Amino acid sequence: MRTGHLLPNLFVLLPNKTGAAYLRMWEQICLLCPLAQPQQMLLDIEKGAITSFEHVWPNTVVKGCFFHLTQNIWRHVQSVVLQSAYTHDEELAMHTRKIPALAFVRPAYVPDLFDQVAMHLHVTPEIGKLVEYFERTYIGRTVASGHHVAATYPIHLWNNHIGTLLGLPVQPTP
C-alpha cells in the first residue's frame, strides 16, 4: 500500500477458477516468495480463491473486495430480471443500493439493518429472490427449526467497516 492505494503486485492468468487451480497458483507464489507472510489479503469474493489462500497462508486476514461484492449483487439483479425495474424505479434502485452499503456499517449491525432494507423493498417474487440470495450468501439465516445456517461468505469477510475507518482500501486502485 502506498499513499492510501492498494497496488497489485502480481497478475496471474489461470486456466479456470477452481480451488485446485487457485491452490497451485498460491503454492507457486509461496515457492517464489518463501518469506512472504502477508498480514492481509484483498481477494475476489470467490470460494476457491479464498479457501485455497487460507490453506497456504492460514494466519493472514482475508477480506473480500467491495467491487466484487457489488458486481455479484448486480449480476443477481440481472439474473432475476430486475434490471429493467431497477433502471425505471428510483425507490427500488435506492433500496437495492443499500444492500452493498452494508459493507460499511459495524458487522454486528448488519443482520438487523439488512432486515430493515429488505422490508423497504416492494415484495415481488424477483425481489424476494434477490433478498433470499443476499441473505443466504452474505448474511446467514435461521431456518424454521431455529437452526442457524451460515452464509457462504460470512459478514467478517466482506465487511469493510474497520478498514474504512483505518483508511484501508476496499478494492484495488487502478
PDB file of C-alpha atoms in Angstrom:
ATOM      1  CA  MET A   1       0.000   0.000   0.000  1.00  0.00           C
ATOM      2  CA  ARG A   2       1.291   3.430  -0.914  1.00  0.00           C
ATOM      3  CA  THR A   3      -0.411   6.729  -0.044  1.00  0.00           C
ATOM      4  CA  GLY A   4      -3.714   5.034   0.671  1.00  0.00           C
ATOM      5  CA  HIS A   5      -3.753   2.997  -2.530  1.00  0.00           C
ATOM      6  CA  LEU A   6      -3.524  -0.730  -2.908  1.00  0.00           C
ATOM      7  CA  LEU A   7      -1.247  -1.649  -5.777  1.00  0.00           C
ATOM      8  CA  PRO A   8      -1.435  -5.144  -7.273  1.00  0.00           C
ATOM      9  CA  ASN A   9       1.894  -6.907  -7.060  1.00  0.00           C
ATOM     10  CA  LEU A  10       1.065  -9.790  -9.350  1.00  0.00           C
ATOM     11  CA  PHE A  11      -1.306 -10.680 -12.150  1.00  0.00           C
ATOM     12  CA  VAL A  12      -1.899 -14.342 -12.981  1.00  0.00           C
ATOM     13  CA  LEU A  13      -3.808 -15.941 -15.833  1.00  0.00           C
ATOM     14  CA  LEU A  14      -5.408 -19.171 -14.670  1.00  0.00           C
ATOM     15  CA  PRO A  15      -6.950 -21.912 -16.811  1.00  0.00           C
ATOM     16  CA  ASN A  16     -10.130 -21.797 -14.683  1.00  0.00           C
ATOM     17  CA  LYS A  17     -11.453 -20.657 -11.308  1.00  0.00           C
ATOM     18  CA  THR A  18     -11.375 -23.967  -9.474  1.00  0.00           C
ATOM     19  CA  GLY A  19      -9.998 -24.310  -5.976  1.00  0.00           C
ATOM     20  CA  ALA A  20      -7.289 -26.616  -7.343  1.00  0.00           C
ATOM     21  CA  ALA A  21      -6.123 -24.001  -9.869  1.00  0.00           C
ATOM     22  CA  TYR A  22      -6.010 -21.325  -7.183  1.00  0.00           C
ATOM     23  CA  LEU A  23      -4.184 -23.657  -4.798  1.00  0.00           C
ATOM     24  CA  ARG A  24      -1.500 -24.405  -7.403  1.00  0.00           C
ATOM     25  CA  MET A  25      -1.113 -20.677  -8.007  1.00  0.00           C
ATOM     26  CA  TRP A  26      -0.742 -19.844  -4.276  1.00  0.00           C
ATOM     27  CA  GLU A  27       1.724 -22.696  -3.811  1.00  0.00           C
ATOM     28  CA  GLN A  28       3.834 -21.436  -6.734  1.00  0.00           C
ATOM     29  CA  ILE A  29       3.815 -17.928  -5.298  1.00  0.00           C
ATOM     30  CA  CYS A  30       4.848 -19.381  -1.955  1.00  0.00           C
ATOM     31  CA  LEU A  31       7.776 -21.154  -3.653  1.00  0.00           C
ATOM     32  CA  LEU A  32       8.825 -17.948  -5.434  1.00  0.00           C
ATOM     33  CA  CYS A  33       8.494 -15.856  -2.265  1.00  0.00           C
ATOM     34  CA  PRO A  34       9.153 -18.257   0.623  1.00  0.00           C
ATOM     35  CA  LEU A  35       9.418 -15.462   3.190  1.00  0.00           C
ATOM     36  CA  ALA A  36       6.094 -13.882   2.259  1.00  0.00           C
ATOM     37  CA  GLN A  37       3.773 -13.663   5.236  1.00  0.00           C
ATOM     38  CA  PRO A  38       1.055 -11.201   4.185  1.00  0.00           C
ATOM     39  CA  GLN A  39      -0.867  -9.618   7.057  1.00  0.00           C
ATOM     40  CA  GLN A  40      -3.986  -9.018   4.989  1.00  0.00           C
ATOM     41  CA  MET A  41      -5.098 -10.064   1.516  1.00  0.00           C
ATOM     42  CA  LEU A  42      -7.847  -8.465  -0.552  1.00  0.00           C
ATOM     43  CA  LEU A  43      -9.398 -11.118  -2.817  1.00  0.00           C
ATOM     44  CA  ASP A  44     -12.262 -11.577  -5.225  1.00  0.00           C
ATOM     45  CA  ILE A  45     -15.266 -12.995  -3.433  1.00  0.00           C
ATOM     46  CA  GLU A  46     -14.796 -16.492  -4.829  1.00  0.00           C
ATOM     47  CA  LYS A  47     -14.834 -19.589  -2.646  1.00  0.00           C
ATOM     48  CA  GLY A  48     -11.959 -21.315  -4.468  1.00  0.00           C
ATOM     49  CA  ALA A  49      -9.654 -18.306  -4.201  1.00  0.00           C
ATOM     50  CA  ILE A  50     -10.416 -17.708  -0.523  1.00  0.00           C
ATOM     51  CA  THR A  51     -10.298 -21.317   0.680  1.00  0.00           C
ATOM     52  CA  SER A  52      -7.076 -22.122  -1.140  1.00  0.00           C
ATOM     53  CA  PHE A  53      -5.412 -18.889   0.033  1.00  0.00           C
ATOM     54  CA  GLU A  54      -6.332 -19.657   3.652  1.00  0.00           C
ATOM     55  CA  HIS A  55      -4.867 -23.141   3.203  1.00  0.00           C
ATOM     56  CA  VAL A  56      -1.478 -21.717   2.166  1.00  0.00           C
ATOM     57  CA  TRP A  57      -1.454 -18.676   4.497  1.00  0.00           C
ATOM     58  CA  PRO A  58      -3.722 -19.592   7.446  1.00  0.00           C
ATOM     59  CA  ASN A  59      -2.632 -16.625   9.597  1.00  0.00           C
ATOM     60  CA  THR A  60      -3.457 -13.931   7.033  1.00  0.00           C
ATOM     61  CA  VAL A  61      -6.645 -11.892   7.345  1.00  0.00           C
ATOM     62  CA  VAL A  62      -8.636 -12.309   4.128  1.00  0.00           C
ATOM     63  CA  LYS A  63     -11.035  -9.581   3.033  1.00  0.00           C
ATOM     64  CA  GLY A  64     -13.395  -9.641   0.085  1.00  0.00           C
ATOM     65  CA  CYS A  65     -13.171  -6.878  -2.492  1.00  0.00           C
ATOM     66  CA  PHE A  66     -16.078  -4.394  -2.366  1.00  0.00           C
ATOM     67  CA  PHE A  67     -16.138  -4.101  -6.159  1.00  0.00           C
ATOM     68  CA  HIS A  68     -16.712  -7.848  -6.447  1.00  0.00           C
ATOM     69  CA  LEU A  69     -19.432  -7.745  -3.791  1.00  0.00           C
ATOM     70  CA  THR A  70     -21.322  -5.111  -5.783  1.00  0.00           C
ATOM     71  CA  GLN A  71     -20.632  -6.983  -9.019  1.00  0.00           C
ATOM     72  CA  ASN A  72     -22.084 -10.195  -7.541  1.00  0.00           C
ATOM     73  CA  ILE A  73     -25.206  -8.338  -6.406  1.00  0.00           C
ATOM     74  CA  TRP A  74     -25.622  -6.641  -9.799  1.00  0.00           C
ATOM     75  CA  ARG A  75     -25.289  -9.980 -11.592  1.00  0.00           C
ATOM     76  CA  HIS A  76     -28.027 -11.350  -9.392  1.00  0.00           C
ATOM     77  CA  VAL A  77     -30.230  -8.305 -10.080  1.00  0.00           C
ATOM     78  CA  GLN A  78     -29.792  -9.050 -13.786  1.00  0.00           C
ATOM     79  CA  SER A  79     -30.353 -12.795 -13.384  1.00  0.00           C
ATOM     80  CA  VAL A  80     -33.710 -12.396 -11.637  1.00  0.00           C
ATOM     81  CA  VAL A  81     -34.954  -9.966 -14.298  1.00  0.00           C
ATOM     82  CA  LEU A  82     -34.810  -6.894 -12.076  1.00  0.00           C
ATOM     83  CA  GLN A  83     -32.568  -4.786 -14.317  1.00  0.00           C
ATOM     84  CA  SER A  84     -35.455  -3.014 -16.070  1.00  0.00           C
ATOM     85  CA  ALA A  85     -37.301  -2.353 -12.802  1.00  0.00           C
ATOM     86  CA  TYR A  86     -34.038  -1.159 -11.204  1.00  0.00           C
ATOM     87  CA  THR A  87     -33.463   1.252 -14.098  1.00  0.00           C
ATOM     88  CA  HIS A  88     -37.003   2.698 -14.058  1.00  0.00           C
ATOM     89  CA  ASP A  89     -37.947   2.624 -10.354  1.00  0.00           C
ATOM     90  CA  GLU A  90     -35.855   5.118  -8.349  1.00  0.00           C
ATOM     91  CA  GLU A  91     -37.096   3.843  -5.000  1.00  0.00           C
ATOM     92  CA  LEU A  92     -36.241   0.243  -5.878  1.00  0.00           C
ATOM     93  CA  ALA A  93     -32.795   1.324  -7.086  1.00  0.00           C
ATOM     94  CA  MET A  94     -32.149   3.326  -3.905  1.00  0.00           C
ATOM     95  CA  HIS A  95     -33.120   0.473  -1.580  1.00  0.00           C
ATOM     96  CA  THR A  96     -31.215  -2.067  -3.687  1.00  0.00           C
ATOM     97  CA  ARG A  97     -28.062   0.087  -3.425  1.00  0.00           C
ATOM     98  CA  LYS A  98     -28.396  -0.050   0.362  1.00  0.00           C
ATOM     99  CA  ILE A  99     -27.577  -3.760   0.262  1.00  0.00           C
ATOM    100  CA  PRO A 100     -23.876  -3.418  -0.669  1.00  0.00           C
ATOM    101  CA  ALA A 101     -23.669  -0.318   1.564  1.00  0.00           C
ATOM    102  CA  LEU A 102     -23.997  -2.745   4.490  1.00  0.00           C
ATOM    103  CA  ALA A 103     -20.282  -3.413   3.937  1.00  0.00           C
ATOM    104  CA  PHE A 104     -19.546  -0.112   5.701  1.00  0.00           C
ATOM    105  CA  VAL A 105     -21.553  -0.469   8.912  1.00  0.00           C
ATOM    106  CA  ARG A 106     -20.483  -2.248  12.083  1.00  0.00           C
ATOM    107  CA  PRO A 107     -20.608  -6.012  11.453  1.00  0.00           C
ATOM    108  CA  ALA A 108     -22.853  -6.581  14.487  1.00  0.00           C
ATOM    109  CA  TYR A 109     -25.495  -4.271  12.969  1.00  0.00           C
ATOM    110  CA  VAL A 110     -25.520  -5.869   9.517  1.00  0.00           C
ATOM    111  CA  PRO A 111     -28.227  -8.549  10.049  1.00  0.00           C
ATOM    112  CA  ASP A 112     -30.758  -6.134  11.580  1.00  0.00           C
ATOM    113  CA  LEU A 113     -30.034  -3.417   9.024  1.00  0.00           C
ATOM    114  CA  PHE A 114     -30.361  -5.961   6.225  1.00  0.00           C
ATOM    115  CA  ASP A 115     -33.787  -6.915   7.581  1.00  0.00           C
ATOM    116  CA  GLN A 116     -34.783  -3.224   7.570  1.00  0.00           C
ATOM    117  CA  VAL A 117     -33.600  -2.769   3.975  1.00  0.00           C
ATOM    118  CA  ALA A 118     -35.419  -5.944   2.904  1.00  0.00           C
ATOM    119  CA  MET A 119     -38.652  -4.672   4.495  1.00  0.00           C
ATOM    120  CA  HIS A 120     -38.492  -1.486   2.374  1.00  0.00           C
ATOM    121  CA  LEU A 121     -38.200  -3.367  -0.914  1.00  0.00           C
ATOM    122  CA  HIS A 122     -41.509  -3.950  -2.707  1.00  0.00           C
ATOM    123  CA  VAL A 123     -42.403  -7.592  -2.341  1.00  0.00           C
ATOM    124  CA  THR A 124     -42.326  -9.286  -5.722  1.00  0.00           C
ATOM    125  CA  PRO A 125     -41.050 -12.776  -6.493  1.00  0.00           C
ATOM    126  CA  GLU A 126     -37.974 -11.302  -8.202  1.00  0.00           C
ATOM    127  CA  ILE A 127     -37.070  -9.030  -5.296  1.00  0.00           C
ATOM    128  CA  GLY A 128     -37.716 -11.913  -2.924  1.00  0.00           C
ATOM    129  CA  LYS A 129     -35.115 -13.910  -4.852  1.00  0.00           C
ATOM    130  CA  LEU A 130     -32.586 -11.068  -4.517  1.00  0.00           C
ATOM    131  CA  VAL A 131     -33.215 -10.746  -0.767  1.00  0.00           C
ATOM    132  CA  GLU A 132     -33.001 -14.511  -0.299  1.00  0.00           C
ATOM    133  CA  TYR A 133     -29.785 -14.672  -2.348  1.00  0.00           C
ATOM    134  CA  PHE A 134     -28.060 -11.972  -0.293  1.00  0.00           C
ATOM    135  CA  GLU A 135     -29.235 -13.447   2.997  1.00  0.00           C
ATOM    136  CA  ARG A 136     -28.143 -16.967   2.053  1.00  0.00           C
ATOM    137  CA  THR A 137     -24.835 -15.871   0.536  1.00  0.00           C
ATOM    138  CA  TYR A 138     -23.696 -12.971   2.739  1.00  0.00           C
ATOM    139  CA  ILE A 139     -25.719 -12.829   5.981  1.00  0.00           C
ATOM    140  CA  GLY A 140     -26.697 -16.342   7.047  1.00  0.00           C
ATOM    141  CA  ARG A 141     -30.178 -17.221   8.181  1.00  0.00           C
ATOM    142  CA  THR A 142     -32.195 -19.038  10.765  1.00  0.00           C
ATOM    143  CA  VAL A 143     -34.397 -21.779   9.360  1.00  0.00           C
ATOM    144  CA  ALA A 144     -37.811 -22.863  10.679  1.00  0.00           C
ATOM    145  CA  SER A 145     -36.258 -25.344  13.125  1.00  0.00           C
ATOM    146  CA  GLY A 146     -34.355 -22.472  14.765  1.00  0.00           C
ATOM    147  CA  HIS A 147     -31.027 -23.732  13.412  1.00  0.00           C
ATOM    148  CA  HIS A 148     -28.682 -21.041  12.042  1.00  0.00           C
ATOM    149  CA  VAL A 149     -27.313 -21.705   8.560  1.00  0.00           C
ATOM    150  CA  ALA A 150     -24.013 -19.901   7.995  1.00  0.00           C
ATOM    151  CA  ALA A 151     -23.561 -17.646   4.985  1.00  0.00           C
ATOM    152  CA  THR A 152     -21.398 -18.799   2.096  1.00  0.00           C
ATOM    153  CA  TYR A 153     -19.304 -15.651   2.650  1.00  0.00           C
ATOM    154  CA  PRO A 154     -19.620 -14.569   6.299  1.00  0.00           C
ATOM    155  CA  ILE A 155     -20.000 -10.912   7.215  1.00  0.00           C
ATOM    156  CA  HIS A 156     -16.430 -10.582   8.524  1.00  0.00           C
ATOM    157  CA  LEU A 157     -15.126 -11.489   5.062  1.00  0.00           C
ATOM    158  CA  TRP A 158     -16.881  -8.760   3.059  1.00  0.00           C
ATOM    159  CA  ASN A 159     -17.498  -6.118   5.720  1.00  0.00           C
ATOM    160  CA  ASN A 160     -15.144  -3.135   5.427  1.00  0.00           C
ATOM    161  CA  HIS A 161     -16.262  -1.034   8.399  1.00  0.00           C
ATOM    162  CA  ILE A 162     -12.977  -1.163  10.347  1.00  0.00           C
ATOM    163  CA  GLY A 163     -10.818  -0.978   7.231  1.00  0.00           C
ATOM    164  CA  THR A 164     -12.654   2.137   6.097  1.00  0.00           C
ATOM    165  CA  LEU A 165     -12.142   3.792   9.494  1.00  0.00           C
ATOM    166  CA  LEU A 166      -8.439   2.947   9.236  1.00  0.00           C
ATOM    167  CA  GLY A 167      -8.232   4.314   5.697  1.00  0.00           C
ATOM    168  CA  LEU A 168      -7.501   0.923   4.139  1.00  0.00           C
ATOM    169  CA  PRO A 169      -8.579   0.271   0.541  1.00  0.00           C
ATOM    170  CA  VAL A 170     -11.733  -1.766  -0.030  1.00  0.00           C
ATOM    171  CA  GLN A 171     -10.832  -2.581  -3.631  1.00  0.00           C
ATOM    172  CA  PRO A 172      -7.694  -2.378  -5.763  1.00  0.00           C
ATOM    173  CA  THR A 173      -6.884   1.066  -7.118  1.00  0.00           C
ATOM    174  CA  PRO A 174      -6.059   1.152 -10.840  1.00  0.00           C
TER     175      PRO A 174
END
